[in-house]
Coordinates of C-alpha atoms (C1' of nucleotides) in Angstrom, one line a residue:
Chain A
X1 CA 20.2 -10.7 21.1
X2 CA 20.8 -13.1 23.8
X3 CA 20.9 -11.4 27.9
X4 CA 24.2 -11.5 29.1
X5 CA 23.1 -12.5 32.5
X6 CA 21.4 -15.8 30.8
X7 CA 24.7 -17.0 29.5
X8 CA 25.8 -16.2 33.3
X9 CA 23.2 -17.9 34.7
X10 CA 23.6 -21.3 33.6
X11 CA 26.0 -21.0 30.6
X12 CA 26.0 -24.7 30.3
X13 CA 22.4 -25.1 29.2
X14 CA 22.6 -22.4 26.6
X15 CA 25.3 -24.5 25.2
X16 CA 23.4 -27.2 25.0
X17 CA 20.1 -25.2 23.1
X18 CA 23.0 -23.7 20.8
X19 CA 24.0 -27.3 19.6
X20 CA 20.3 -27.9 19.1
X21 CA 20.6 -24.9 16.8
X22 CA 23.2 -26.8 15.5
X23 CA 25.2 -23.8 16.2
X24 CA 29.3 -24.4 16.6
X25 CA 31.1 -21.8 17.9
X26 CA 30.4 -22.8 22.0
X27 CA 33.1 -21.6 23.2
X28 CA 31.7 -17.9 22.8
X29 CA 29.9 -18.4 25.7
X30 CA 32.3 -18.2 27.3
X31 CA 34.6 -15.7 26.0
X32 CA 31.6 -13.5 26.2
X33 CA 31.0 -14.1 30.4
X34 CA 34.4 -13.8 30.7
X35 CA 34.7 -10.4 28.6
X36 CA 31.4 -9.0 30.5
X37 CA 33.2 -10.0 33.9
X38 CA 36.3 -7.8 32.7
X39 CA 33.7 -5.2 31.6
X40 CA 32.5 -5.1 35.2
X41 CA 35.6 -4.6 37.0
X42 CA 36.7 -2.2 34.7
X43 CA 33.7 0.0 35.1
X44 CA 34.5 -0.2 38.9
X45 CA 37.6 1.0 38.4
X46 CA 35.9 3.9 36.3
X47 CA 33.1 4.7 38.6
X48 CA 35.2 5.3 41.5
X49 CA 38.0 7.7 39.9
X50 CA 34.6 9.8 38.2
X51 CA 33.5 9.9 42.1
X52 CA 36.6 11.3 43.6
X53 CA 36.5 13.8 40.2
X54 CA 33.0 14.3 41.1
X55 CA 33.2 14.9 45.3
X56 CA 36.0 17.2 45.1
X57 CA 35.1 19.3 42.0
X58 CA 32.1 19.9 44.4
X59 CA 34.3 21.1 47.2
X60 CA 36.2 23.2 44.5
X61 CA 32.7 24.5 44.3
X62 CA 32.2 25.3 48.2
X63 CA 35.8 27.2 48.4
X64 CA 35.0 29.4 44.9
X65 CA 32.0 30.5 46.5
X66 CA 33.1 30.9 50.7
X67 CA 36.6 32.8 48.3
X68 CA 38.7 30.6 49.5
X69 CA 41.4 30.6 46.6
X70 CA 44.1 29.1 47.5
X71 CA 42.3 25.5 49.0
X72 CA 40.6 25.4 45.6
X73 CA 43.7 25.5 43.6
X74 CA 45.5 23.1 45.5
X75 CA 42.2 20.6 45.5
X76 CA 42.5 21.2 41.5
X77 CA 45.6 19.2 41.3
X78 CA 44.3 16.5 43.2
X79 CA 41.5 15.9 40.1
X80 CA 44.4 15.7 37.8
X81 CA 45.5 12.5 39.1
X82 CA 41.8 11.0 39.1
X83 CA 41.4 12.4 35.7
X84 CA 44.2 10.5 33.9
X85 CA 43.1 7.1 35.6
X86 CA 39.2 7.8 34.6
X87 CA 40.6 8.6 31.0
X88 CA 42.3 5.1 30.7
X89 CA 39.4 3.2 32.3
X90 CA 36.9 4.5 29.8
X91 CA 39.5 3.8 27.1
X92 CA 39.5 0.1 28.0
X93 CA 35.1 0.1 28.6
X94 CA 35.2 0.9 24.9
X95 CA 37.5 -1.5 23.1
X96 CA 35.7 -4.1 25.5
X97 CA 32.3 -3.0 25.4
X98 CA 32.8 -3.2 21.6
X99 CA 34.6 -6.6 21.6
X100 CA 31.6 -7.6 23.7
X101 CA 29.0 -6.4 21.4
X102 CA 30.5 -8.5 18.6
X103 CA 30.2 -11.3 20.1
X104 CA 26.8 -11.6 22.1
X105 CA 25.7 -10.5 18.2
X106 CA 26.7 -13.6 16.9
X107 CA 25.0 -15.9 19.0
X108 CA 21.8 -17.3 17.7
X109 CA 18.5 -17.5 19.4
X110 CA 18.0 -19.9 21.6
X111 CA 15.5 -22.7 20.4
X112 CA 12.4 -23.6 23.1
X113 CA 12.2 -27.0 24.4
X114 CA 9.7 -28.3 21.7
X115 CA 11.9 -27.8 19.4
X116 CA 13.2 -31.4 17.5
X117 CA 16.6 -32.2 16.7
X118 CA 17.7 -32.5 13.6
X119 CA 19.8 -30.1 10.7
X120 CA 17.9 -30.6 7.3
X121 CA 14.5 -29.6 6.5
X122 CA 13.9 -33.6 6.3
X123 CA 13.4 -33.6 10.0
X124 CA 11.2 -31.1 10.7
X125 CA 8.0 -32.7 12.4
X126 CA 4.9 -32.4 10.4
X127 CA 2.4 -31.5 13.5
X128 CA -0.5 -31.3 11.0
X129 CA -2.5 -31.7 8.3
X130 CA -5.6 -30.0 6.6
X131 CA -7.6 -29.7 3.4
X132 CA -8.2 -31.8 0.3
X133 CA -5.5 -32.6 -2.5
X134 CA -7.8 -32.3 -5.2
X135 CA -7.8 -34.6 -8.4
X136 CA -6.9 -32.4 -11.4
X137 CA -8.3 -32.8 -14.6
X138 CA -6.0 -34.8 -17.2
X139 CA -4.4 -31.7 -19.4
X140 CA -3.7 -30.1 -16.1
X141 CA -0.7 -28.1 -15.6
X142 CA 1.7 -26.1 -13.6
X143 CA 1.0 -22.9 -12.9
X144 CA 3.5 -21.1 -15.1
X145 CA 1.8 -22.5 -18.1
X146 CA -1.3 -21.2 -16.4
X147 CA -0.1 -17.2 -15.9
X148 CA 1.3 -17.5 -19.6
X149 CA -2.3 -19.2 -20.7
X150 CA -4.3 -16.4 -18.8
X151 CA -1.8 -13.4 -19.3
X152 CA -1.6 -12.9 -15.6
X153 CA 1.9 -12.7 -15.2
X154 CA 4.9 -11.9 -17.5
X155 CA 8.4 -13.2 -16.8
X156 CA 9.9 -12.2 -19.9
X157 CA 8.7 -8.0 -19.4
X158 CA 9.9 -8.3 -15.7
X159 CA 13.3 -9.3 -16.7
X160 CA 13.4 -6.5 -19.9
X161 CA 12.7 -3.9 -17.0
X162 CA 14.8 -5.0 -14.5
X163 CA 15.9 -8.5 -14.1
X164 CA 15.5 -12.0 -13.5
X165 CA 12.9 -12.8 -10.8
X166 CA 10.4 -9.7 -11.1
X167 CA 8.0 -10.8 -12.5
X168 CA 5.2 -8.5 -14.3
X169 CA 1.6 -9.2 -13.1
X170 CA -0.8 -8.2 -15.9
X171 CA -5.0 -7.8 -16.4
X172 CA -6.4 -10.6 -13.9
X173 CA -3.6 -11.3 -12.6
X174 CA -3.2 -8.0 -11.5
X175 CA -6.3 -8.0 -9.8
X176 CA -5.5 -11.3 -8.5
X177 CA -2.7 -10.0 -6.6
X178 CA -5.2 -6.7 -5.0
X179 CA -8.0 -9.1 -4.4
X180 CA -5.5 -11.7 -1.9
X181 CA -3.9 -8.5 -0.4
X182 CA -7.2 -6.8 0.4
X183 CA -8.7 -10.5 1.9
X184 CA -5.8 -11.1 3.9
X185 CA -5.5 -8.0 5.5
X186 CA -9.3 -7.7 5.7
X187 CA -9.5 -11.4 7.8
X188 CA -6.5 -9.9 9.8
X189 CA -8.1 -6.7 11.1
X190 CA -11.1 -8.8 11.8
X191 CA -9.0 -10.7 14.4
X192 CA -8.0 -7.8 16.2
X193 CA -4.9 -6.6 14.3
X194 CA -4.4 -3.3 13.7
X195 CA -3.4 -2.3 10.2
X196 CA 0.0 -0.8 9.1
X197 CA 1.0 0.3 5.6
X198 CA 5.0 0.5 6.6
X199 CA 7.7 2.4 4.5
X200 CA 9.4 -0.3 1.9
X201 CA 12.9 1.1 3.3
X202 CA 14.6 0.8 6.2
X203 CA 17.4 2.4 8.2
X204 CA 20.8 0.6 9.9
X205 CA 18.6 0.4 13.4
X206 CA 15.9 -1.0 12.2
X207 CA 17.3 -3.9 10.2
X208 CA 19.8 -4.9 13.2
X209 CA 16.7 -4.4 15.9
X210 CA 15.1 -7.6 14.2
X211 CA 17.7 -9.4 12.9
X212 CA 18.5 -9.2 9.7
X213 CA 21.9 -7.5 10.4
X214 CA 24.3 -8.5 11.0
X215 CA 23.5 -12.2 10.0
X216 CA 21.3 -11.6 6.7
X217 CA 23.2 -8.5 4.9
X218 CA 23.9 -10.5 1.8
X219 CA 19.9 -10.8 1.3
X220 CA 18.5 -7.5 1.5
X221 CA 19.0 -5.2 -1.5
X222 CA 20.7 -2.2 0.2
X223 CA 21.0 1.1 -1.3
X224 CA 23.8 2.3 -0.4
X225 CA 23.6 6.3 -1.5
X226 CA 21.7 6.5 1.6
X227 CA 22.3 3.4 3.8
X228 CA 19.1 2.0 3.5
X229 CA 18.0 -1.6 2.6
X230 CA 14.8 -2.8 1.0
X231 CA 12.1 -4.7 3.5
X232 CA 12.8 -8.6 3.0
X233 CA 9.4 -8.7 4.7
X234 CA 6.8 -6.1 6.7
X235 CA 8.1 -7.7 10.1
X236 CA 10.8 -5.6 9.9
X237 CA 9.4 -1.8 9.9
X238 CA 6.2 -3.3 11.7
X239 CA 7.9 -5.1 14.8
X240 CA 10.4 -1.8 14.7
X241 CA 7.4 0.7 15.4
X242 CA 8.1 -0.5 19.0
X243 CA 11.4 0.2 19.1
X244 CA 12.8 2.4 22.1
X245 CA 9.4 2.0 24.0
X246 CA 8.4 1.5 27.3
X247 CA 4.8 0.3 27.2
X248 CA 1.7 -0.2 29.9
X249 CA 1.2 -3.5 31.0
X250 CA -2.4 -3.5 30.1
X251 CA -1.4 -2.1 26.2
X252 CA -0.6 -5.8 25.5
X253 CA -0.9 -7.9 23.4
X254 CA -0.3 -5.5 20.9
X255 CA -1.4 -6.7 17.6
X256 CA -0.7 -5.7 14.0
X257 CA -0.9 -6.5 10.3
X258 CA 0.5 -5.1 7.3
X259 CA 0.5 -5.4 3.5
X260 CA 4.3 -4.5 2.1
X261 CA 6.4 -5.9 -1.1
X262 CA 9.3 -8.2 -0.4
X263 CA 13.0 -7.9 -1.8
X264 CA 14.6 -10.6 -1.3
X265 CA 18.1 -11.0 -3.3
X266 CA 18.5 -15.1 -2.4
X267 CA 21.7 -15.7 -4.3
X268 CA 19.6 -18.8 -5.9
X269 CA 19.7 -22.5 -7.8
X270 CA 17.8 -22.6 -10.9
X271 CA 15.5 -25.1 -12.6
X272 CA 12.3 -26.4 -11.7
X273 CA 12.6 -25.4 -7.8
X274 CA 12.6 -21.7 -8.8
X275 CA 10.7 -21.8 -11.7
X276 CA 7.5 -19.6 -12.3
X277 CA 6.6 -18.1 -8.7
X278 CA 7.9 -20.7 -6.8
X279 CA 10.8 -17.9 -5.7
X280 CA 11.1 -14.5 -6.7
X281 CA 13.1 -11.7 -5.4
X282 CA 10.0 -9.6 -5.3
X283 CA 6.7 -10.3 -3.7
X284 CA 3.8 -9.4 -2.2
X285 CA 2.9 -10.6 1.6
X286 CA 0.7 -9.7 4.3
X287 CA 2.4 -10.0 7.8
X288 CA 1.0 -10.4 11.4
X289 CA 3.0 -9.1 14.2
X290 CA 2.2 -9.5 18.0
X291 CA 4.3 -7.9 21.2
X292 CA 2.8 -9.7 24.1
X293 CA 3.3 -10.6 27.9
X294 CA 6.3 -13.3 28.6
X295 CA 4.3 -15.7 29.8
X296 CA 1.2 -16.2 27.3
X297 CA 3.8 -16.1 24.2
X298 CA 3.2 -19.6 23.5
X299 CA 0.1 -19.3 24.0
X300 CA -0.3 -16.5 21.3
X301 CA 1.9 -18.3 19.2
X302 CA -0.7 -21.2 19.1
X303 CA -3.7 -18.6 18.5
X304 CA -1.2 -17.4 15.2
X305 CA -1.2 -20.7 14.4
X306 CA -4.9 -21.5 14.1
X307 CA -5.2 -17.7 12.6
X308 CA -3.1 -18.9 9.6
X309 CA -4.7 -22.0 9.3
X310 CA -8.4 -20.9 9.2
X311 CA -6.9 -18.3 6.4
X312 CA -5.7 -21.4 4.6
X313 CA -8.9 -23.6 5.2
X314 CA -11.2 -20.5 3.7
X315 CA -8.9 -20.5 0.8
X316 CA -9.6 -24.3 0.5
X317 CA -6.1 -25.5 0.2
X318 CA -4.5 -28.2 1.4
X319 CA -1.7 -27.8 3.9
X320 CA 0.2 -28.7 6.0
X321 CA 1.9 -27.2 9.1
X322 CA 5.9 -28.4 10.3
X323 CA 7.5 -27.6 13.4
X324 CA 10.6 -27.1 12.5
X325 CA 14.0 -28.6 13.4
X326 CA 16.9 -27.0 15.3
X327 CA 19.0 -26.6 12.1
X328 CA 16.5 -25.5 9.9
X329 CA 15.3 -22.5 12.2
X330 CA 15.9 -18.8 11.8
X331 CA 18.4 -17.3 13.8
X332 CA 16.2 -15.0 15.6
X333 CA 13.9 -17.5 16.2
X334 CA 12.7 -19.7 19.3
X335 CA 10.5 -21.8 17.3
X336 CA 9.1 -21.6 13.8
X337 CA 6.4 -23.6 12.2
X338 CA 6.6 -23.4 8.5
X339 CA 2.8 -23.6 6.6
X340 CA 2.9 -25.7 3.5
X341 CA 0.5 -26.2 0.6
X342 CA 0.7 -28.5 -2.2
X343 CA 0.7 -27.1 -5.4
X344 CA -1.1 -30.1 -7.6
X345 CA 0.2 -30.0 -10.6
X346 CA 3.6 -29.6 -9.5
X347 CA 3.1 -32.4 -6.5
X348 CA 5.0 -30.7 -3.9
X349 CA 4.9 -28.6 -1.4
X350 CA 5.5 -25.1 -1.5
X351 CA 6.0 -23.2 1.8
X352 CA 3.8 -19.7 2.2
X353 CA 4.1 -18.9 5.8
X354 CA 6.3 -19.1 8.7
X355 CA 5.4 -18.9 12.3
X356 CA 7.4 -17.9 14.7
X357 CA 7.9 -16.5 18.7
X358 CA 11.3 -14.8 19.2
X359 CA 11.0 -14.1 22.6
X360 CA 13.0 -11.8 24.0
X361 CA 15.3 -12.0 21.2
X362 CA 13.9 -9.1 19.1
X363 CA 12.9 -6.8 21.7
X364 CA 16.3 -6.8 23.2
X365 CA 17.8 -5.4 20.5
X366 CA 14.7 -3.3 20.1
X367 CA 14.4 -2.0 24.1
X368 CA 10.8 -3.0 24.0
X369 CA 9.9 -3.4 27.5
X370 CA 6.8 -2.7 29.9
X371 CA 6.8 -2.4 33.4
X372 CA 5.0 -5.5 35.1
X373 CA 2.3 -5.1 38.4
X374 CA 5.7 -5.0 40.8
X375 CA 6.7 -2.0 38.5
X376 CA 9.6 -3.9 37.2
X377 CA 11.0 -3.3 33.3
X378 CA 10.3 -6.3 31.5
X379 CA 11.5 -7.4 28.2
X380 CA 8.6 -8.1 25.8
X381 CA 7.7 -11.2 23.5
X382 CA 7.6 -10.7 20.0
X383 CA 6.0 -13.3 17.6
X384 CA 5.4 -13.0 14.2
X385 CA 3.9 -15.0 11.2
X386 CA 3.0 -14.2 7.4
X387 CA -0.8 -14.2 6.3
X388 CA -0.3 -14.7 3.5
X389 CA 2.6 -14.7 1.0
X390 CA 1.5 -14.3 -2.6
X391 CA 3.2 -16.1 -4.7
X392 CA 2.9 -19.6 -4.1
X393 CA -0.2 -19.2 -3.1
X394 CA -0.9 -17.8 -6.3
X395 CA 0.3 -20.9 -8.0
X396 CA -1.9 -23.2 -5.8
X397 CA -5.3 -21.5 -6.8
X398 CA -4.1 -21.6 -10.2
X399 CA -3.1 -25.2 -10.2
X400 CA -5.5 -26.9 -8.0
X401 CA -8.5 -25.0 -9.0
X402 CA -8.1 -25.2 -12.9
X403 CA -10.6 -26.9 -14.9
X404 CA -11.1 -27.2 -18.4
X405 CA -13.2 -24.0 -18.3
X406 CA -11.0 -22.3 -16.7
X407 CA -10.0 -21.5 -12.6
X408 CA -12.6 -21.1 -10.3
X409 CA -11.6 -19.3 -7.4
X410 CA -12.7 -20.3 -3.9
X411 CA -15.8 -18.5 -2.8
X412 CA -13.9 -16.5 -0.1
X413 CA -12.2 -14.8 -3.1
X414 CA -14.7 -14.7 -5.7
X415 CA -16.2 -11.4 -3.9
X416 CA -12.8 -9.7 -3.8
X417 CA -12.0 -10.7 -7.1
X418 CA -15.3 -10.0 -8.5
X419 CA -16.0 -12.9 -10.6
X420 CA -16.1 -16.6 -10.1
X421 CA -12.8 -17.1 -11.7
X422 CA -10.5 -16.4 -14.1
X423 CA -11.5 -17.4 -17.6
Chain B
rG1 C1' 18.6 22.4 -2.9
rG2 C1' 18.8 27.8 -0.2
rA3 C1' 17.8 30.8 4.5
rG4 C1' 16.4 30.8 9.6
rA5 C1' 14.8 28.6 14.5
rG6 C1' 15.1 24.6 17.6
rA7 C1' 16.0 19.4 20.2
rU8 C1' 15.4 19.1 28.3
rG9 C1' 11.8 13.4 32.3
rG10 C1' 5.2 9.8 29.9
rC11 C1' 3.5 14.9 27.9
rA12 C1' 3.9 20.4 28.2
rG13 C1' 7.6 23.6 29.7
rA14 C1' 11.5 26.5 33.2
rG15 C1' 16.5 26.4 33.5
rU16 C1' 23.0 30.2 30.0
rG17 C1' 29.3 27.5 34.3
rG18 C1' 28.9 24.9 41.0
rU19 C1' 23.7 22.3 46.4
rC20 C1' 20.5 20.7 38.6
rG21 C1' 18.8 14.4 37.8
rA22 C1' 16.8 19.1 36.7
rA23 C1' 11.4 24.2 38.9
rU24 C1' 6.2 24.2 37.6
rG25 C1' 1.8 22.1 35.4
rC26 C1' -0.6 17.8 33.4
rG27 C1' -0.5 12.6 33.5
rG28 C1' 0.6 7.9 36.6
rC29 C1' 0.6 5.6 41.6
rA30 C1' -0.7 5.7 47.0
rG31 C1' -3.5 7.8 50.9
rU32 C1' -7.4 11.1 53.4
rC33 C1' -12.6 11.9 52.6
rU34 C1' -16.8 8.5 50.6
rC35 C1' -21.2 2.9 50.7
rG36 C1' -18.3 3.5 46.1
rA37 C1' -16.7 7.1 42.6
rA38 C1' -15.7 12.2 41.1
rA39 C1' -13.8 16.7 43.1
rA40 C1' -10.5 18.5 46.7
rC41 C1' -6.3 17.8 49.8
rU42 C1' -1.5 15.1 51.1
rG43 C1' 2.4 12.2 49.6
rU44 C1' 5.0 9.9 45.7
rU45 C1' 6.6 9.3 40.6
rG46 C1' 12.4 8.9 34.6
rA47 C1' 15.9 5.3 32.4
rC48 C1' 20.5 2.4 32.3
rU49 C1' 24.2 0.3 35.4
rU50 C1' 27.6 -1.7 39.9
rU51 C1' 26.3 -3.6 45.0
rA52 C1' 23.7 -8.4 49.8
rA53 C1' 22.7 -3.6 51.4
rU54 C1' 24.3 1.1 52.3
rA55 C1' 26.4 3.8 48.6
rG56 C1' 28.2 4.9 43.7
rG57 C1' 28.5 5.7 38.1
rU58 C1' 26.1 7.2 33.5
rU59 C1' 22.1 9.8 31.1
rC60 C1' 19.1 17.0 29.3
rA61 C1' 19.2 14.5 20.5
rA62 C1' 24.3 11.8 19.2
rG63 C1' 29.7 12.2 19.1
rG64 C1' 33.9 15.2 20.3
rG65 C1' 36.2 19.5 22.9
rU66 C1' 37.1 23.7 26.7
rU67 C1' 37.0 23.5 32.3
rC68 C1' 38.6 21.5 38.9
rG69 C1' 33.3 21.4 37.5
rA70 C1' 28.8 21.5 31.5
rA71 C1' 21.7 20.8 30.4
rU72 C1' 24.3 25.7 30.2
rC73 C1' 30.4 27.6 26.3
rC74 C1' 32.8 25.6 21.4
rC75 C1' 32.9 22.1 17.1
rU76 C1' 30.7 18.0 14.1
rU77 C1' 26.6 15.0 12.9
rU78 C1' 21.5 13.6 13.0
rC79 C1' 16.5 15.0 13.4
rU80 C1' 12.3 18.6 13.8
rC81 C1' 9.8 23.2 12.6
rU82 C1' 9.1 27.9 9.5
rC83 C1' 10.0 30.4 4.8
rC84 C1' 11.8 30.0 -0.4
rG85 C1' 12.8 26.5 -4.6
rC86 C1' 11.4 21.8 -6.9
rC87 C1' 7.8 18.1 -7.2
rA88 C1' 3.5 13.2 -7.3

RNA sequence: GGAGAGAUGGCAGAGUGGUCGAAUGCGGCAGUCUCGAAAACUGUUGACUUUAAUAGGUUCAAGGGUUCGAAUCCCUUUCUCUCCGCCA
């Protein structure tokens, strides 16, 4: 949630990062100052009927006590007056302070400066690339021939039990799954996050605190009975363990990782975009979370960025990180880069982690703040990134590391899967 | 699911209708002492919000009510704890 008193400041610059965002509704901005400036002078109003209330219900006070009866009765009457014109003002705080609400909550993050123009994923900036696209053998193949060939996953089962896109992970495959999560979180606590195992539900709070609500309701499962919604990703509970906290300058950064499932309902196309795991409504993923000081968010976000990539260079894939344009950003987000690898046998790209700083965007909603060396409340910086999702990555071993003996894993894995390979 | 008890500042814990934004202790910060530190002593110390400042307003789980006035009385909700039941 965007700071009122940023609009205020310089409302015409956050108009022109909203465009950048491609965003098209400007002329919230300023409906929103001007609803904030009616707030104000409505509050006024408020404050000063509650003080008269307040300084003579005190003298009331005085006269019960010295018995004089008859002063106090006549000062009671004068509240009355006060009371009726407090009543209206806090009547009007509410219908605006609610009309306010709605609005600031529609306004998207504001993207940094580094940000490039542009609306489709076409024009996001490739800032990098890394690894080897290896040459496959000649009968090789995509990877959902692969999990069929190898029994390691079972499309058809998921959808008996419950539907399309939950897919069954079976015998090595299954240990394929425990191996990556154990890794990944193992090279994350290695760098200095701290390890979380969240609940795989959250409440009302906790989805709007990040982000998902109100924006993203339509793609979290939400059950209802209880007003709950399934974790789209870790981020959420993780980043909300902050929430309503006031924390000691020299806490930060604070750092954290954590294994979870994903639901993600992603009213979808079909075809060969979707096909095998190249989306799923559930999967595994292994998040990295950071809370840090304003001014080194960028360059934490950087330090994610290499973190990521040496995960990806010890799996010895070949990637390729995208800073990505205005339109294709997150709405919570002040910059993303999105992590690619190329799935061989499939030639294309696949993405399998997003990078990103929110600012203060998050912690706004969340109220996590520190106090500074003047002793001044500060909004934090929250940044987050995944390390790895499963899935795709998944596919890449299968389909870059297949030969005609089977797949041999990279030799980060082979000790956590405990074999070479999967034969 | 049934019965009972409770929710107060960073923490512990007083406070049952008026000078309570809240005693006291711990913790934090500053000072005295010291080469420095510890101890001791002294002072200071919640958050949100309006204001240039002075000065206001809100906040004792949340929401509503009674009252001139509510941390304190009443109602509702949420959460926590204890006992019973059920259960991996």
């Amino acid at each position: 949630m965007l700071q009122v008193s940023v609009l205020k400041n310089n409302p015409e610059w956050v108009k022109e990062r909203l465009s950048v965002k491609n965003f098209k509704q400007l002329d919230l901005v300023d409906k929103i100052i001007a609803l904030d400036n009616e707030r104000k002078s409505i509050q006024l109003g408020f404050d000063t009927a509650q003080s008269g209330i307040n300084a003579i219900s005190k003298e009331i006070g005085l006269l019960m006590t010295t018995g004089n009866v008859a002063e106090a009765t006549e000062a009671k009457a004068q509240v009355a007056a006060f009371k009726v014109q407090a009543a209206e003002f806090s009547e009007k705080i509410v219908a605006v302070e609610k009309q306010l609400h709605e609005a600031i909550v529609q306004l998207p993050n504001l993207p940094a400066k580094e940000v490039p123009l542009g609306k489709t994923p076409e024009e996001n900036v490739v800032v990098r690339e890394g690894g080897q696209i290896p040459n496959l053998y000649e009968k090789a193949q995509e990877h959902w021939f692969l999990l069929d060939k190898y029994k390691l996953a079972n499309f058809e089962l998921g959808n008996k039990i419950t539907g399309a896109g939950f897919p069954v992970y079976t015998g090595q495959g299954a240990k394929l799954q425990r191996s990556l999560v154990q890794y990944f979180l193992d090279f994350n606590v290695k760098a200095g996050y701290f390890e979380y195992l969240p609940p795989f539900m959250v409440n009302e709070q906790s989805a709007f605190a990040t982000g998902q609500l109100p924006d993203k309701e339509g793609q979290m499962y939400h059950v209802t009975e209880d007003k709950l919604y399934l974790i789209p990703t870790a981020e959420v509970p993780v980043t909300n363990v902050y929430r309503d906290t006031i924390l000691k300058e020299d806490e930060l950064p604070v750092k954290m990782t954590a294994y979870s499932p994903c639901f993600r309902r992603e009213a979808g196309s079909y075809g060969k975009d979707v096909r095998g795991l190249n989306r799923v409504h559930q999967f595994e993923k292994v998040e990295i979370i950071q809370l840090v000081h304003p001014e080194k968010s960028y360059q934490v976000l950087d330090e994610m960025v290499a973190h990521v990539e040496a995960l990806l260079n010890s799996l010895e894939l070949p990637y390729r990180i995208l800073r990505l344009c205005g339109g294709d950003m997150g709405f919570t987000s002040a910059i993303t880069y999105d992590f690619e690898v190329f799935s061989a046998a499939q030639k294309r790209w696949l993405e399998v982690s997003s990078v990103s700083n929110f600012e203060n965007y998050q912690t706004n909603r969340m109220k996590c703040r520190f106090k500074d060396s003047n002793n001044k409340m500060v909004l934090a910086h929250s940044l987050n990134g995944s390390s790895l999702a499963l899935p795709r990555i998944v596919a890449c071993l299968l389909e870059n590391f297949q030969t005609a003996e089977g797949i041999i894993l990279p030799k980060a894995l082979q000790s956590y899967f405990g074999a070479e390979g999967i034969f």
